[in-house]
Coordinates of N, CA and C in Angstrom, one line a residue:
M158 N 129.5 179.0 113.0 CA 130.1 178.2 114.1 C 131.3 177.5 113.6
A159 N 131.3 177.0 112.3 CA 132.5 176.3 111.8 C 133.7 177.2 111.7
C160 N 133.5 178.5 111.3 CA 134.6 179.4 111.2 C 135.2 179.8 112.5
N161 N 134.5 179.7 113.6 CA 135.0 180.0 114.9 C 134.9 178.7 115.8
F162 N 135.2 177.6 115.2 CA 135.1 176.3 115.9 C 135.9 176.3 117.2
E163 N 137.2 176.7 117.1 CA 138.0 176.6 118.3 C 137.5 177.6 119.4
T164 N 137.0 178.7 119.1 CA 136.4 179.6 120.1 C 135.2 178.9 120.8
F165 N 134.4 178.2 120.0 CA 133.3 177.5 120.7 C 133.8 176.3 121.5
A166 N 134.8 175.6 120.9 CA 135.4 174.5 121.6 C 135.9 174.8 123.0
D167 N 136.3 176.0 123.2 CA 136.9 176.4 124.4 C 135.9 176.7 125.5
T168 N 134.6 176.6 125.2 CA 133.5 176.9 126.1 C 132.9 175.6 126.7
Q169 N 132.7 175.6 128.0 CA 132.1 174.4 128.6 C 130.7 174.2 128.1
E170 N 130.0 175.2 127.8 CA 128.6 175.1 127.3 C 128.5 174.4 126.0
F171 N 129.5 174.7 125.1 CA 129.5 174.0 123.7 C 129.8 172.6 123.9
R172 N 130.8 172.3 124.8 CA 131.2 170.9 125.0 C 130.0 170.1 125.6
A173 N 129.3 170.7 126.5 CA 128.1 170.0 127.1 C 127.0 169.8 126.0
M174 N 126.9 170.8 125.1 CA 125.9 170.6 124.0 C 126.2 169.4 123.1
L175 N 127.5 169.2 122.9 CA 127.9 168.1 122.1 C 127.4 166.7 122.6
L176 N 127.3 166.6 123.9 CA 126.8 165.4 124.5 C 125.3 165.2 124.2
T177 N 124.6 166.2 123.9 CA 123.1 166.1 123.6 C 122.8 165.8 122.2
L178 N 123.8 165.9 121.3 CA 123.6 165.7 119.9 C 123.8 164.3 119.5
P179 N 123.1 163.8 118.5 CA 123.4 162.4 118.0 C 124.8 162.4 117.4
P180 N 125.5 161.3 117.5 CA 126.9 161.2 117.0 C 126.9 161.4 115.5
P181 N 128.1 161.7 115.0 CA 128.3 161.8 113.6 C 127.9 160.5 112.9
S182 N 127.4 160.6 111.7 CA 126.9 159.4 111.0 C 128.0 158.4 110.6
G183 N 127.7 157.2 110.9 CA 128.6 156.1 110.5 C 130.1 156.2 111.0
D184 N 130.8 155.3 110.6 CA 132.3 155.2 110.9 C 133.0 156.3 110.2
S185 N 133.9 157.0 110.9 CA 134.6 158.2 110.3 C 135.3 157.7 109.0
A186 N 135.7 156.5 109.0 CA 136.5 156.0 107.8 C 135.6 155.9 106.6
L187 N 134.3 155.8 106.8 CA 133.3 155.7 105.7 C 132.8 157.1 105.2
R188 N 133.0 158.1 106.0 CA 132.5 159.4 105.6 C 133.4 160.0 104.6
T189 N 132.8 160.8 103.7 CA 133.6 161.4 102.7 C 134.2 162.7 103.2
T190 N 135.3 163.2 102.6 CA 135.8 164.5 102.9 C 135.3 165.5 102.0
A191 N 134.7 165.1 100.9 CA 134.1 166.0 100.0 C 132.8 166.6 100.4
P192 N 132.6 167.9 100.3 CA 131.3 168.4 100.8 C 130.2 168.0 99.8
S193 N 129.0 168.0 100.2 CA 127.8 167.8 99.3 C 127.7 168.9 98.4
A194 N 127.2 168.6 97.2 CA 127.0 169.6 96.2 C 125.8 170.5 96.6
P195 N 125.8 171.8 96.3 CA 124.7 172.6 96.7 C 123.4 172.0 96.1
G196 N 122.4 171.9 97.0 CA 121.1 171.4 96.5 C 121.0 169.9 96.5
A197 N 122.1 169.2 96.8 CA 122.1 167.7 96.8 C 121.3 167.2 97.9
E198 N 120.6 166.1 97.6 CA 119.7 165.5 98.6 C 120.5 164.8 99.6
M199 N 120.0 164.8 100.9 CA 120.7 164.1 101.9 C 120.5 162.6 101.6
S200 N 121.2 161.7 102.3 CA 121.1 160.3 102.1 C 119.6 159.9 102.4
S201 N 119.4 158.7 102.9 CA 118.1 158.2 103.0 C 117.2 159.0 104.1
T202 N 117.9 159.8 104.9 CA 117.1 160.5 105.9 C 116.8 161.9 105.5
A203 N 115.7 162.4 105.9 CA 115.3 163.7 105.6 C 116.0 164.7 106.5
E204 N 116.4 164.3 107.7 CA 117.1 165.1 108.6 C 118.6 165.0 108.4
G205 N 119.3 166.1 108.6 CA 120.7 166.1 108.6 C 121.2 165.8 110.0
N206 N 122.5 165.7 110.1 CA 123.1 165.5 111.4 C 124.0 166.8 111.7
V207 N 123.7 167.4 112.8 CA 124.4 168.7 113.1 C 125.9 168.5 113.1
L208 N 126.4 167.5 113.7 CA 127.9 167.3 113.7 C 128.4 167.0 112.3
D209 N 127.7 166.3 111.5 CA 128.1 166.1 110.1 C 128.1 167.4 109.4
D210 N 127.1 168.2 109.6 CA 127.0 169.5 108.9 C 128.2 170.4 109.4
L211 N 128.4 170.4 110.7 CA 129.5 171.3 111.2 C 130.8 170.8 110.6
R212 N 131.0 169.5 110.5 CA 132.3 169.0 110.0 C 132.4 169.4 108.5
E213 N 131.4 169.3 107.7 CA 131.4 169.7 106.3 C 131.7 171.2 106.2
K214 N 131.1 172.0 107.0 CA 131.3 173.5 106.9 C 132.7 173.8 107.3
W215 N 133.2 173.1 108.4 CA 134.6 173.3 108.8 C 135.6 173.0 107.8
L216 N 135.3 171.9 107.1 CA 136.2 171.5 106.0 C 136.2 172.5 104.9
E217 N 135.1 173.1 104.6 CA 135.0 174.1 103.5 C 135.9 175.3 104.0
A218 N 135.8 175.7 105.2 CA 136.5 176.9 105.7 C 138.0 176.6 105.9
E219 N 138.4 175.4 106.4 CA 139.8 175.1 106.7 C 140.6 174.5 105.6
A220 N 140.0 173.8 104.7 CA 140.8 173.0 103.8 C 140.2 173.2 102.4
A221 N 140.4 174.3 101.8 CA 139.8 174.5 100.5 C 140.5 173.7 99.4
E222 N 141.8 173.4 99.6 CA 142.5 172.6 98.7 C 142.2 171.1 98.9
L223 N 142.0 170.4 97.9 CA 141.6 169.0 98.0 C 142.6 168.1 98.7
D224 N 143.9 168.4 98.4 CA 145.0 167.6 99.1 C 145.0 167.8 100.6
E225 N 144.5 168.9 101.1 CA 144.5 169.2 102.5 C 143.2 168.7 103.2
R226 N 142.2 168.3 102.4 CA 140.9 167.9 103.0 C 141.0 166.7 103.8
D227 N 141.7 165.6 103.4 CA 141.8 164.4 104.1 C 142.4 164.6 105.5
E228 N 143.5 165.4 105.5 CA 144.2 165.7 106.7 C 143.4 166.5 107.6
S229 N 142.7 167.5 107.1 CA 141.8 168.4 107.9 C 140.6 167.6 108.4
A230 N 140.1 166.7 107.7 CA 139.0 165.9 108.1 C 139.4 165.0 109.3
L231 N 140.6 164.4 109.2 CA 141.1 163.6 110.3 C 141.3 164.5 111.6
L232 N 141.9 165.7 111.4 CA 142.1 166.6 112.5 C 140.8 167.0 113.2
F233 N 139.7 167.3 112.4 CA 138.4 167.7 112.9 C 137.8 166.5 113.7
D234 N 137.9 165.3 113.2 CA 137.3 164.1 113.8 C 138.0 163.9 115.2
K235 N 139.3 164.0 115.2 CA 140.1 163.8 116.4 C 139.8 164.9 117.5
R236 N 139.6 166.1 117.0 CA 139.3 167.2 117.9 C 137.9 167.1 118.5
L237 N 137.0 166.7 117.7 CA 135.6 166.4 118.1 C 135.6 165.3 119.2
E238 N 136.3 164.2 118.9 CA 136.4 163.1 119.9 C 136.9 163.6 121.2
M239 N 138.0 164.4 121.1 CA 138.6 164.9 122.3 C 137.7 165.8 123.1
L240 N 136.9 166.7 122.4 CA 136.0 167.6 123.1 C 134.9 166.8 123.7
M241 N 134.4 165.7 123.1 CA 133.4 164.9 123.7 C 133.9 164.2 125.0
Q242 N 135.2 163.8 125.0 CA 135.7 163.2 126.2 C 135.9 164.2 127.3
I243 N 136.3 165.4 127.0 CA 136.4 166.5 128.0 C 135.0 166.8 128.5
A244 N 134.0 166.8 127.7 CA 132.6 167.1 128.1 C 132.1 166.0 129.1
E245 N 132.4 164.8 128.8 CA 132.1 163.6 129.7 C 132.7 163.8 131.0
Q246 N 134.0 164.2 131.0 CA 134.7 164.4 132.3 C 134.1 165.5 133.1
E247 N 133.8 166.6 132.4 CA 133.2 167.8 133.0 C 131.8 167.4 133.6
R248 N 131.0 166.6 132.9 CA 129.7 166.2 133.4 C 129.9 165.3 134.6
T249 N 130.9 164.4 134.6 CA 131.1 163.5 135.7 C 131.6 164.3 136.9
N250 N 132.5 165.3 136.7 CA 133.0 166.1 137.8 C 131.9 166.9 138.4
G251 N 131.0 167.4 137.5 CA 129.8 168.2 138.0 C 128.9 167.4 138.9
L252 N 128.7 166.1 138.5 CA 127.8 165.2 139.3 C 128.5 164.9 140.6
E253 N 129.8 164.7 140.6 CA 130.5 164.4 141.9 C 130.5 165.7 142.8
C254 N 130.6 166.8 142.2 CA 130.6 168.1 143.0 C 129.2 168.3 143.6
N255 N 128.1 168.0 142.9 CA 126.8 168.1 143.4 C 126.5 167.1 144.5
A256 N 127.0 165.9 144.4 CA 126.8 164.9 145.4 C 127.6 165.3 146.7
S257 N 128.8 165.8 146.5 CA 129.5 166.3 147.7 C 128.8 167.4 148.4
S258 N 128.2 168.4 147.6 CA 127.5 169.5 148.2 C 126.3 169.0 149.0
E259 N 125.6 168.0 148.4 CA 124.4 167.5 149.1 C 124.8 166.8 150.4
Q260 N 125.9 166.1 150.4 CA 126.4 165.4 151.6 C 126.7 166.4 152.7
E261 N 127.3 167.5 152.3 CA 127.7 168.5 153.3 C 126.4 169.1 153.9
L262 N 125.4 169.2 153.2 CA 124.1 169.8 153.7 C 123.5 168.8 154.8
I263 N 123.7 167.6 154.6 CA 123.1 166.6 155.5 C 123.8 166.5 156.8

């Protein structure tokens, strides 16, 4: 998914799925741009966060050079925020369309 992130991002289904996931952990300023070492334990939770995992894998694929990682991390965070806003608008528009259809039936 990380390697084809933009392809997924272009689909309404993916954007709708983003709204069902827990938000990325913590403030983006506090998150590291360095990936976890293989086999490293997660922080205090046994469960990972799907969006954090996606971000980490995307950084591995997009920004192999350390000097590019900070910029790439910021780009990913902004893109994810934009996708979630689009998904919210799509959901709102869908609810409005459903309400209009129901009114027409009455």
